[in-house]
Amino acid sequence: MARILITSAIPYINGVKHLGNLVGSQLPSDVYARYCRARGHEVMFICATDEHGTPAELAAEKAGQPVREYCDEMHKVQADLACGFRLSFDHFGRSSSQRNHGLTQHFAGRLTDKNLIREVVEKQIYSIQDSRFLPDRYIKGTCPECGYENARGDQCENCTRQLDPVDLINPRSAQSGATELEIRETRHLHLRQSALRQELEDWIDSKTDWPILTTSIARKWLRDGDGLQDRGITRDLDWGIPVRRGDTEWPGMEDKVFYVWFDAPIAYIAATAEWADAHGLGDNAWERWWRTDRGAEDVRYVQFMGKDNVPFHTLSFPATIIGSGEPWKLVDFIKSFNFLNYEGGQFSTSLGRGVFMDDALALLPSDTWRWWLMKHVPETSDSEFTWESFRLDVNKDLADVLGNFVSRVTRFCQSRFDGKVPDGGSQGPEEAAATAALATHLRNYETHMEAIEFRRATAELREIWTLGNSYFQSAEPWTVLREDRDRAGAILRFALNLLPLYAALSEPFIPDAAETIGAVTGDGSRARWPENIETSLNSLQPGQSVSVPALLFSKISEQEQEEMQARFSPP
């Protein structure tokens, strides 16, 4: 048994997330967490809402609410949606928690002691109309790298380039649209990332098993141009973590807060501490996951994120951890993803473009979305959501293959064997061949899941489902029954034994359906992972009751597809 720490990139608090956000971090991390638990590992699966910075202030202002009240409300909304999609976080925390306040100020103090934070007089954009300095996300403009016209002042969402607001072409206030801007001087704190460049580069170069997407982005920011730059860690905002050096005031910084991208990754640690607090546990309970002097040296830490988050997780957050000089756990593996696009363009929260999590759950069960998204997860390139692809995959994979098999087998058992697992008869060459094929597919499935290669894993899982259908169809127990009831019973018994197997293997991807399948031949308890395929395929006892479940998956008609497509047509 291993100890595995899993974190999902924390979503911004500014509204309901769309399916592109979901598949970019939270859903894949949940699939992996469920798989690791099924294999018997001790798992700590952490996420939180990212509540500081400009996005929160702008969203609260638009909603006409105080920012704290807005964040309280949206945290609950996002937590409820996470439950709706069956995201199995051990704790879903908040970057605004007192735990994160304390840890962020602690790290700032340690970095200052190590001479890795310096005060800098910056030139920052000031809006005359708004009568205030504009933090980076209060400014939009054209990216000087790719020409994207809605680039933010901190980063271009289109090409992922990190930016300073003064880099933007034709900048404007994201708050008011004002273009009467001027550059004024203000003092801020910078993390001296450049002082840790070689240490960071050596660390990244040692991660030979990381996805190419992750390492290529990290090396780009390490080596392109002038190399790794120092990064501002404070902002002129009201909402955020006050700038302090541990428990000590920071003269000249009384009206500033820490930059959201400094405190947000620290929230992974803080949320684990929140988990311990929520369970009435002491600090040792969370420190054993995060401090190598408290037992975390044997933890495998895996992060999940979209490619736009990679620079901060491969450079800025590790620089904070390493620079502190304390024995904190560094990430072992970063699984990054490309973007999921929508009907020929990008998903967009600001434009309301695409399908959002609340609308998705109102339309169809979460398993249908989970399956399609993980089958098409953008691992090696951007993926494209289309309603036709969604309809075809739900119908063919979930309804025609898995759902059809479960229905046929249980109904045949009910109508011909009184709803009981048959006794008598023996397995023959057909069962032996099916068992051998299942063993091969199971090994491949486990290999891909261990490597966190989800598209390949879903392909193997579908093959496992298909094998059951093919076996049952070719064995024809309904025909054999006319002359040899024992042989027909042996065929059915083998097919029925596939149900708990399918429940266990499918649970990481489609947990609700897996629970339903598992309840067909048992007491509803969670099916166990098949450590030995032959033993698993002989787990049911003769005479054991078999129930017929409700329709596992309903098909989506072409008319329903057209209606959904029209409802969510891009603006």
Tab-separated table of N, CA and C in Angstrom, residues 223-372:
chain	number	residue	atom	x	y	z
A	223	ARG	N	14.145	29.104	-19.839
A	223	ARG	CA	15.262	29.308	-20.765
A	223	ARG	C	15.013	30.340	-21.848
A	224	ASP	N	13.762	30.614	-22.172
A	224	ASP	CA	13.505	31.560	-23.250
A	224	ASP	C	13.839	32.985	-22.832
A	225	GLY	N	14.242	33.790	-23.783
A	225	GLY	CA	14.529	35.198	-23.493
A	225	GLY	C	15.603	35.346	-22.445
A	226	ASP	N	15.283	36.083	-21.415
A	226	ASP	CA	16.231	36.318	-20.326
A	226	ASP	C	16.127	35.261	-19.233
A	227	GLY	N	15.337	34.224	-19.466
A	227	GLY	CA	15.216	33.162	-18.482
A	227	GLY	C	14.214	33.501	-17.392
A	228	LEU	N	14.291	32.753	-16.337
A	228	LEU	CA	13.332	32.887	-15.243
A	228	LEU	C	13.419	34.266	-14.595
A	229	GLN	N	12.281	34.918	-14.506
A	229	GLN	CA	12.230	36.279	-13.970
A	229	GLN	C	11.699	36.278	-12.535
A	230	ASP	N	12.113	37.290	-11.782
A	230	ASP	CA	11.516	37.499	-10.465
A	230	ASP	C	10.046	37.870	-10.654
A	231	ARG	N	9.225	37.540	-9.667
A	231	ARG	CA	7.781	37.676	-9.839
A	231	ARG	C	7.178	38.437	-8.675
A	232	GLY	N	6.343	39.429	-8.983
A	232	GLY	CA	5.660	40.173	-7.950
A	232	GLY	C	4.707	39.289	-7.165
A	233	ILE	N	4.694	39.448	-5.844
A	233	ILE	CA	3.815	38.621	-5.008
A	233	ILE	C	2.849	39.460	-4.179
A	234	THR	N	2.733	40.754	-4.499
A	234	THR	CA	1.763	41.602	-3.798
A	234	THR	C	0.953	42.387	-4.817
A	235	ARG	N	-0.229	42.838	-4.375
A	235	ARG	CA	-1.115	43.597	-5.247
A	235	ARG	C	-1.831	44.695	-4.454
A	236	ASP	N	-2.259	45.728	-5.167
A	236	ASP	CA	-3.027	46.818	-4.567
A	236	ASP	C	-4.506	46.450	-4.610
A	237	LEU	N	-4.937	45.636	-3.661
A	237	LEU	CA	-6.326	45.195	-3.571
A	237	LEU	C	-6.783	45.253	-2.116
A	238	ASP	N	-8.083	45.264	-1.925
A	238	ASP	CA	-8.632	45.241	-0.567
A	238	ASP	C	-8.845	43.813	-0.081
A	239	TRP	N	-9.187	42.910	-1.003
A	239	TRP	CA	-9.570	41.549	-0.645
A	239	TRP	C	-8.382	40.611	-0.861
A	240	GLY	N	-7.942	39.969	0.205
A	240	GLY	CA	-6.819	39.049	0.092
A	240	GLY	C	-6.156	38.847	1.441
A	241	ILE	N	-5.021	38.209	1.414
A	241	ILE	CA	-4.268	37.940	2.637
A	241	ILE	C	-3.353	39.132	2.914
A	242	PRO	N	-3.500	39.792	4.054
A	242	PRO	CA	-2.669	40.965	4.348
A	242	PRO	C	-1.179	40.616	4.316
A	243	VAL	N	-0.398	41.548	3.818
A	243	VAL	CA	1.040	41.319	3.708
A	243	VAL	C	1.675	41.470	5.088
A	244	ARG	N	2.159	40.357	5.608
A	244	ARG	CA	2.864	40.313	6.884
A	244	ARG	C	4.042	39.367	6.729
A	245	ARG	N	5.034	39.549	7.579
A	245	ARG	CA	6.194	38.668	7.639
A	245	ARG	C	5.980	37.736	8.827
A	246	GLY	N	5.275	36.616	8.559
A	246	GLY	CA	4.883	35.766	9.659
A	246	GLY	C	3.878	36.511	10.526
A	247	ASP	N	4.205	36.698	11.796
A	247	ASP	CA	3.325	37.435	12.715
A	247	ASP	C	3.693	38.908	12.821
A	248	THR	N	4.620	39.350	11.988
A	248	THR	CA	5.158	40.707	12.109
A	248	THR	C	4.624	41.612	11.009
A	249	GLU	N	4.313	42.848	11.364
A	249	GLU	CA	3.884	43.828	10.365
A	249	GLU	C	5.001	44.057	9.342
A	250	TRP	N	4.600	44.434	8.133
A	250	TRP	CA	5.567	44.706	7.072
A	250	TRP	C	5.465	46.188	6.725
A	251	PRO	N	6.351	47.014	7.255
A	251	PRO	CA	6.247	48.467	7.045
A	251	PRO	C	6.179	48.817	5.557
A	252	GLY	N	5.238	49.684	5.228
A	252	GLY	CA	5.064	50.123	3.848
A	252	GLY	C	4.135	49.257	3.034
A	253	MET	N	3.707	48.129	3.611
A	253	MET	CA	2.845	47.199	2.880
A	253	MET	C	1.467	47.079	3.540
A	254	GLU	N	1.115	48.050	4.365
A	254	GLU	CA	-0.113	47.931	5.156
A	254	GLU	C	-1.373	47.864	4.293
A	255	ASP	N	-1.374	48.472	3.125
A	255	ASP	CA	-2.575	48.533	2.284
A	255	ASP	C	-2.525	47.527	1.132
A	256	LYS	N	-1.641	46.568	1.219
A	256	LYS	CA	-1.499	45.606	0.123
A	256	LYS	C	-1.823	44.193	0.606
A	257	VAL	N	-2.096	43.327	-0.355
A	257	VAL	CA	-2.345	41.910	-0.063
A	257	VAL	C	-1.419	41.073	-0.930
A	258	PHE	N	-1.292	39.807	-0.546
A	258	PHE	CA	-0.469	38.919	-1.353
A	258	PHE	C	-1.159	38.599	-2.674
A	259	TYR	N	-0.360	38.505	-3.685
A	259	TYR	CA	-0.836	38.147	-5.023
A	259	TYR	C	-1.481	36.771	-4.975
A	260	VAL	N	-2.628	36.638	-5.657
A	260	VAL	CA	-3.395	35.396	-5.591
A	260	VAL	C	-2.564	34.181	-6.002
A	261	TRP	N	-1.662	34.350	-6.959
A	261	TRP	CA	-0.887	33.191	-7.391
A	261	TRP	C	0.259	32.846	-6.427
A	262	PHE	N	0.490	33.692	-5.439
A	262	PHE	CA	1.408	33.307	-4.369
A	262	PHE	C	0.679	32.469	-3.337
A	263	ASP	N	-0.538	32.912	-2.948
A	263	ASP	CA	-1.231	32.190	-1.874
A	263	ASP	C	-2.047	31.000	-2.350
A	264	ALA	N	-2.461	30.975	-3.647
A	264	ALA	CA	-3.352	29.903	-4.108
A	264	ALA	C	-2.726	28.509	-4.017
A	265	PRO	N	-1.503	28.276	-4.500
A	265	PRO	CA	-0.932	26.928	-4.355
A	265	PRO	C	-0.678	26.539	-2.900
A	266	ILE	N	-0.384	27.525	-2.063
A	266	ILE	CA	-0.194	27.231	-0.639
A	266	ILE	C	-1.488	26.683	-0.045
A	267	ALA	N	-2.619	27.020	-0.691
A	267	ALA	CA	-3.922	26.534	-0.218
A	267	ALA	C	-4.038	25.018	-0.293
A	268	TYR	N	-3.234	24.346	-1.118
A	268	TYR	CA	-3.221	22.880	-1.094
A	268	TYR	C	-2.842	22.380	0.299
A	269	ILE	N	-1.790	23.001	0.836
A	269	ILE	CA	-1.333	22.616	2.173
A	269	ILE	C	-2.378	23.023	3.203
A	270	ALA	N	-2.866	24.256	3.081
A	270	ALA	CA	-3.827	24.772	4.049
A	270	ALA	C	-5.111	23.952	4.058
A	271	ALA	N	-5.563	23.526	2.869
A	271	ALA	CA	-6.796	22.740	2.804
A	271	ALA	C	-6.621	21.381	3.474
A	272	THR	N	-5.427	20.830	3.411
A	272	THR	CA	-5.165	19.574	4.118
A	272	THR	C	-5.206	19.804	5.624
A	273	ALA	N	-4.701	20.956	6.054
A	273	ALA	CA	-4.814	21.312	7.472
A	273	ALA	C	-6.273	21.528	7.863
A	274	GLU	N	-7.062	22.123	6.946
A	274	GLU	CA	-8.495	22.282	7.200
A	274	GLU	C	-9.171	20.923	7.371
A	275	TRP	N	-8.756	19.959	6.551
A	275	TRP	CA	-9.289	18.593	6.669
A	275	TRP	C	-9.030	18.051	8.071
A	276	ALA	N	-7.812	18.224	8.560
A	276	ALA	CA	-7.477	17.739	9.900
A	276	ALA	C	-8.326	18.460	10.949
A	277	ASP	N	-8.485	19.769	10.786
A	277	ASP	CA	-9.307	20.534	11.728
A	277	ASP	C	-10.747	20.030	11.719
A	278	ALA	N	-11.280	19.771	10.526
A	278	ALA	CA	-12.675	19.338	10.400
A	278	ALA	C	-12.915	17.979	11.050
A	279	HIS	N	-11.857	17.169	11.148
A	279	HIS	CA	-11.983	15.841	11.752
A	279	HIS	C	-11.464	15.798	13.191
A	280	GLY	N	-11.189	16.969	13.746
A	280	GLY	CA	-10.739	17.024	15.129
A	280	GLY	C	-9.363	16.419	15.347
A	281	LEU	N	-8.522	16.499	14.323
A	281	LEU	CA	-7.184	15.910	14.393
A	281	LEU	C	-6.135	16.992	14.619
A	282	GLY	N	-5.001	16.595	15.127
A	282	GLY	CA	-3.916	17.529	15.366
A	282	GLY	C	-3.098	17.783	14.117
A	283	ASP	N	-2.090	18.641	14.252
A	283	ASP	CA	-1.264	19.011	13.105
A	283	ASP	C	-0.506	17.825	12.517
A	284	ASN	N	-0.170	16.840	13.319
A	284	ASN	CA	0.550	15.681	12.788
A	284	ASN	C	-0.223	14.990	11.672
A	285	ALA	N	-1.573	15.064	11.743
A	285	ALA	CA	-2.403	14.368	10.759
A	285	ALA	C	-2.211	14.936	9.366
A	286	TRP	N	-2.038	16.266	9.224
A	286	TRP	CA	-1.818	16.831	7.893
A	286	TRP	C	-0.340	16.980	7.567
A	287	GLU	N	0.478	17.167	8.585
A	287	GLU	CA	1.912	17.327	8.320
A	287	GLU	C	2.545	16.049	7.769
A	288	ARG	N	1.970	14.878	8.099
A	288	ARG	CA	2.514	13.623	7.568
A	288	ARG	C	2.326	13.505	6.051
A	289	TRP	N	1.502	14.374	5.481
A	289	TRP	CA	1.335	14.428	4.025
A	289	TRP	C	2.226	15.483	3.387
A	290	TRP	N	2.705	16.461	4.164
A	290	TRP	CA	3.352	17.617	3.565
A	290	TRP	C	4.771	17.881	4.046
A	291	ARG	N	5.152	17.349	5.176
A	291	ARG	CA	6.489	17.630	5.684
A	291	ARG	C	7.295	16.343	5.732
A	292	THR	N	8.457	16.389	5.099
A	292	THR	CA	9.285	15.181	5.035
A	292	THR	C	9.904	14.843	6.384
A	293	ASP	N	9.884	15.780	7.314
A	293	ASP	CA	10.361	15.469	8.663
A	293	ASP	C	9.227	14.959	9.557
A	294	ARG	N	8.036	14.781	8.972
A	294	ARG	CA	6.886	14.264	9.716
A	294	ARG	C	6.300	13.018	9.057
A	295	GLY	N	7.004	12.456	8.086
A	295	GLY	CA	6.544	11.224	7.450
A	295	GLY	C	6.208	11.336	5.981
A	296	ALA	N	6.276	12.528	5.392
A	296	ALA	CA	5.893	12.708	3.990
A	296	ALA	C	6.963	12.249	3.009
A	297	GLU	N	8.088	11.775	3.527
A	297	GLU	CA	9.135	11.318	2.599
A	297	GLU	C	8.693	10.112	1.777
A	298	ASP	N	7.696	9.354	2.267
A	298	ASP	CA	7.225	8.194	1.513
A	298	ASP	C	5.908	8.465	0.781
A	299	VAL	N	5.506	9.734	0.685
A	299	VAL	CA	4.293	10.118	-0.027
A	299	VAL	C	4.616	10.360	-1.497
A	300	ARG	N	3.738	9.883	-2.389
A	300	ARG	CA	3.830	10.254	-3.807
A	300	ARG	C	2.802	11.357	-4.043
A	301	TYR	N	3.286	12.510	-4.488
A	301	TYR	CA	2.438	13.680	-4.657
A	301	TYR	C	2.202	13.917	-6.152
A	302	VAL	N	0.918	13.891	-6.551
A	302	VAL	CA	0.533	14.061	-7.951
A	302	VAL	C	-0.392	15.269	-8.070
A	303	GLN	N	-0.059	16.180	-8.979
A	303	GLN	CA	-0.877	17.361	-9.236
A	303	GLN	C	-1.554	17.233	-10.602
A	304	PHE	N	-2.780	17.774	-10.708
A	304	PHE	CA	-3.519	17.809	-11.972
A	304	PHE	C	-3.872	19.258	-12.287
A	305	MET	N	-3.702	19.651	-13.563
A	305	MET	CA	-3.968	21.043	-13.936
A	305	MET	C	-4.031	21.203	-15.443
A	306	GLY	N	-4.629	22.323	-15.882
A	306	GLY	CA	-4.571	22.713	-17.275
A	306	GLY	C	-3.228	23.334	-17.598
A	307	LYS	N	-2.902	23.384	-18.886
A	307	LYS	CA	-1.570	23.850	-19.284
A	307	LYS	C	-1.316	25.303	-18.905
A	308	ASP	N	-2.380	26.105	-18.755
A	308	ASP	CA	-2.175	27.496	-18.377
A	308	ASP	C	-1.687	27.643	-16.946
A	309	ASN	N	-1.847	26.600	-16.131
A	309	ASN	CA	-1.377	26.655	-14.738
A	309	ASN	C	0.031	26.103	-14.549
A	310	VAL	N	0.600	25.526	-15.587
A	310	VAL	CA	1.885	24.838	-15.451
A	310	VAL	C	3.013	25.762	-15.003
A	311	PRO	N	3.174	26.978	-15.563
A	311	PRO	CA	4.315	27.805	-15.134
A	311	PRO	C	4.350	28.059	-13.632
A	312	PHE	N	3.184	28.299	-13.031
A	312	PHE	CA	3.159	28.585	-11.604
A	312	PHE	C	3.441	27.343	-10.761
A	313	HIS	N	3.023	26.177	-11.255
A	313	HIS	CA	3.206	24.954	-10.467
A	313	HIS	C	4.579	24.315	-10.671
A	314	THR	N	5.240	24.623	-11.766
A	314	THR	CA	6.582	24.082	-11.984
A	314	THR	C	7.679	25.061	-11.569
A	315	LEU	N	7.333	26.336	-11.411
A	315	LEU	CA	8.344	27.340	-11.094
A	315	LEU	C	8.020	28.107	-9.807
A	316	SER	N	6.921	28.849	-9.790
A	316	SER	CA	6.660	29.758	-8.666
A	316	SER	C	6.383	29.028	-7.359
A	317	PHE	N	5.490	28.038	-7.386
A	317	PHE	CA	5.190	27.304	-6.156
A	317	PHE	C	6.405	26.497	-5.680
A	318	PRO	N	7.097	25.762	-6.567
A	318	PRO	CA	8.328	25.097	-6.105
A	318	PRO	C	9.375	26.080	-5.580
A	319	ALA	N	9.450	27.264	-6.186
A	319	ALA	CA	10.403	28.258	-5.683
A	319	ALA	C	10.050	28.658	-4.255
A	320	THR	N	8.756	28.769	-3.975
A	320	THR	CA	8.311	29.088	-2.611
A	320	THR	C	8.689	27.969	-1.649
A	321	ILE	N	8.429	26.737	-2.070
A	321	ILE	CA	8.710	25.579	-1.216
A	321	ILE	C	10.216	25.426	-0.980
A	322	ILE	N	10.972	25.431	-2.073
A	322	ILE	CA	12.427	25.252	-1.960
A	322	ILE	C	13.050	26.431	-1.219
A	323	GLY	N	12.617	27.638	-1.577
A	323	GLY	CA	13.213	28.829	-0.995
A	323	GLY	C	12.977	28.963	0.491
A	324	SER	N	11.930	28.343	1.016
A	324	SER	CA	11.649	28.441	2.449
A	324	SER	C	12.736	27.785	3.285
A	325	GLY	N	13.449	26.829	2.672
A	325	GLY	CA	14.483	26.113	3.418
A	325	GLY	C	13.931	25.106	4.403
A	326	GLU	N	12.620	24.867	4.362
A	326	GLU	CA	11.975	23.921	5.267
A	326	GLU	C	11.655	22.618	4.540
A	327	PRO	N	11.460	21.537	5.274
A	327	PRO	CA	11.295	20.214	4.646
A	327	PRO	C	9.872	19.948	4.141
A	328	TRP	N	9.402	20.781	3.199
A	328	TRP	CA	8.081	20.587	2.611
A	328	TRP	C	8.159	19.611	1.442
A	329	LYS	N	7.075	18.930	1.199
A	329	LYS	CA	6.994	17.952	0.119
A	329	LYS	C	6.859	18.654	-1.228
A	330	LEU	N	7.717	18.303	-2.173
A	330	LEU	CA	7.609	18.782	-3.549
A	330	LEU	C	6.826	17.778	-4.373
A	331	VAL	N	6.191	18.267	-5.420
A	331	VAL	CA	5.391	17.392	-6.274
A	331	VAL	C	6.287	16.354	-6.968
A	332	ASP	N	5.762	15.141	-7.105
A	332	ASP	CA	6.484	14.074	-7.803
A	332	ASP	C	6.079	13.961	-9.266
A	333	PHE	N	4.810	14.260	-9.566
A	333	PHE	CA	4.334	14.107	-10.942
A	333	PHE	C	3.262	15.155	-11.202
A	334	ILE	N	3.404	15.859	-12.314
A	334	ILE	CA	2.404	16.850	-12.715
A	334	ILE	C	1.742	16.377	-13.996
A	335	LYS	N	0.456	16.101	-13.908
A	335	LYS	CA	-0.329	15.726	-15.092
A	335	LYS	C	-1.029	16.974	-15.592
A	336	SER	N	-0.584	17.474	-16.736
A	336	SER	CA	-1.181	18.681	-17.301
A	336	SER	C	-1.986	18.329	-18.544
A	337	PHE	N	-2.928	19.199	-18.857
A	337	PHE	CA	-3.838	18.945	-19.968
A	337	PHE	C	-3.900	20.146	-20.896
A	338	ASN	N	-4.155	19.848	-22.164
A	338	ASN	CA	-4.455	20.882	-23.138
A	338	ASN	C	-5.890	21.359	-22.913
A	339	PHE	N	-6.444	22.079	-23.874
A	339	PHE	CA	-7.768	22.657	-23.688
A	339	PHE	C	-8.840	21.823	-24.389
A	340	LEU	N	-10.022	21.806	-23.789
A	340	LEU	CA	-11.210	21.271	-24.443
A	340	LEU	C	-11.939	22.447	-25.081
A	341	ASN	N	-12.120	22.377	-26.388
A	341	ASN	CA	-12.831	23.427	-27.098
A	341	ASN	C	-14.295	23.045	-27.280
A	342	TYR	N	-15.087	24.029	-27.678
A	342	TYR	CA	-16.532	23.809	-27.783
A	342	TYR	C	-17.051	24.224	-29.156
A	343	GLU	N	-17.485	23.229	-29.919
A	343	GLU	CA	-18.145	23.477	-31.206
A	343	GLU	C	-17.379	24.494	-32.051
A	344	GLY	N	-16.074	24.246	-32.236
A	344	GLY	CA	-15.271	25.077	-33.121
A	344	GLY	C	-14.633	26.296	-32.499
A	345	GLY	N	-14.817	26.510	-31.185
A	345	GLY	CA	-14.196	27.651	-30.514
A	345	GLY	C	-13.868	27.299	-29.079
A	346	GLN	N	-13.448	28.280	-28.303
A	346	GLN	CA	-13.066	28.030	-26.923
A	346	GLN	C	-14.268	28.103	-25.988
A	347	PHE	N	-14.262	27.246	-24.949
A	347	PHE	CA	-15.150	27.473	-23.817
A	347	PHE	C	-14.788	28.836	-23.224
A	348	SER	N	-15.761	29.548	-22.700
A	348	SER	CA	-15.461	30.847	-22.105
A	348	SER	C	-16.431	31.146	-20.978
A	349	THR	N	-15.896	31.337	-19.774
A	349	THR	CA	-16.730	31.726	-18.642
A	349	THR	C	-17.274	33.135	-18.831
A	350	SER	N	-16.426	34.053	-19.239
A	350	SER	CA	-16.836	35.452	-19.365
A	350	SER	C	-17.893	35.641	-20.443
A	351	LEU	N	-17.823	34.844	-21.513
A	351	LEU	CA	-18.779	34.971	-22.611
A	351	LEU	C	-19.959	34.020	-22.463
A	352	GLY	N	-19.914	33.158	-21.430
A	352	GLY	CA	-20.982	32.173	-21.265
A	352	GLY	C	-21.022	31.182	-22.405
A	353	ARG	N	-19.873	30.849	-22.957
A	353	ARG	CA	-19.810	29.999	-24.143
A	353	ARG	C	-19.497	28.568	-23.751
A	354	GLY	N	-20.403	27.642	-24.084
A	354	GLY	CA	-20.184	26.241	-23.777
A	354	GLY	C	-21.244	25.699	-22.839
A	355	VAL	N	-20.973	24.548	-22.259
A	355	VAL	CA	-21.870	23.907	-21.308
A	355	VAL	C	-21.243	24.024	-19.923
A	356	PHE	N	-22.016	24.510	-18.970
A	356	PHE	CA	-21.513	24.701	-17.617
A	356	PHE	C	-22.012	23.581	-16.717
A	357	MET	N	-21.329	23.389	-15.603
A	357	MET	CA	-21.558	22.205	-14.784
A	357	MET	C	-22.996	22.093	-14.297
A	358	ASP	N	-23.609	23.208	-13.909
A	358	ASP	CA	-24.982	23.140	-13.415
A	358	ASP	C	-25.961	22.752	-14.518
A	359	ASP	N	-25.777	23.317	-15.716
A	359	ASP	CA	-26.643	22.958	-16.834
A	359	ASP	C	-26.448	21.497	-17.248
A	360	ALA	N	-25.206	21.036	-17.209
A	360	ALA	CA	-24.929	19.646	-17.591
A	360	ALA	C	-25.665	18.678	-16.679
A	361	LEU	N	-25.623	18.927	-15.380
A	361	LEU	CA	-26.294	18.032	-14.427
A	361	LEU	C	-27.809	18.095	-14.561
A	362	ALA	N	-28.332	19.247	-14.959
A	362	ALA	CA	-29.773	19.364	-15.148
A	362	ALA	C	-30.234	18.613	-16.391
A	363	LEU	N	-29.329	18.408	-17.342
A	363	LEU	CA	-29.676	17.733	-18.594
A	363	LEU	C	-29.623	16.215	-18.480
A	364	LEU	N	-28.512	15.696	-17.965
A	364	LEU	CA	-28.250	14.258	-18.008
A	364	LEU	C	-27.450	13.829	-16.783
A	365	PRO	N	-27.468	12.529	-16.444
A	365	PRO	CA	-26.707	12.050	-15.288
A	365	PRO	C	-25.216	12.341	-15.418
A	366	SER	N	-24.572	12.510	-14.281
A	366	SER	CA	-23.155	12.879	-14.281
A	366	SER	C	-22.279	11.844	-14.974
A	367	ASP	N	-22.653	10.561	-14.892
A	367	ASP	CA	-21.831	9.522	-15.513
A	367	ASP	C	-21.685	9.721	-17.018
A	368	THR	N	-22.735	10.215	-17.673
A	368	THR	CA	-22.638	10.412	-19.120
A	368	THR	C	-21.573	11.443	-19.446
A	369	TRP	N	-21.525	12.527	-18.678
A	369	TRP	CA	-20.513	13.565	-18.895
A	369	TRP	C	-19.125	13.069	-18.505
A	370	ARG	N	-19.046	12.379	-17.378
A	370	ARG	CA	-17.752	11.863	-16.922
A	370	ARG	C	-17.145	10.953	-17.987
A	371	TRP	N	-17.969	10.068	-18.539
A	371	TRP	CA	-17.436	9.124	-19.516
A	371	TRP	C	-16.948	9.833	-20.762
A	372	TRP	N	-17.778	10.718	-21.323
A	372	TRP	CA	-17.371	11.376	-22.562
A	372	TRP	C	-16.130	12.232	-22.329
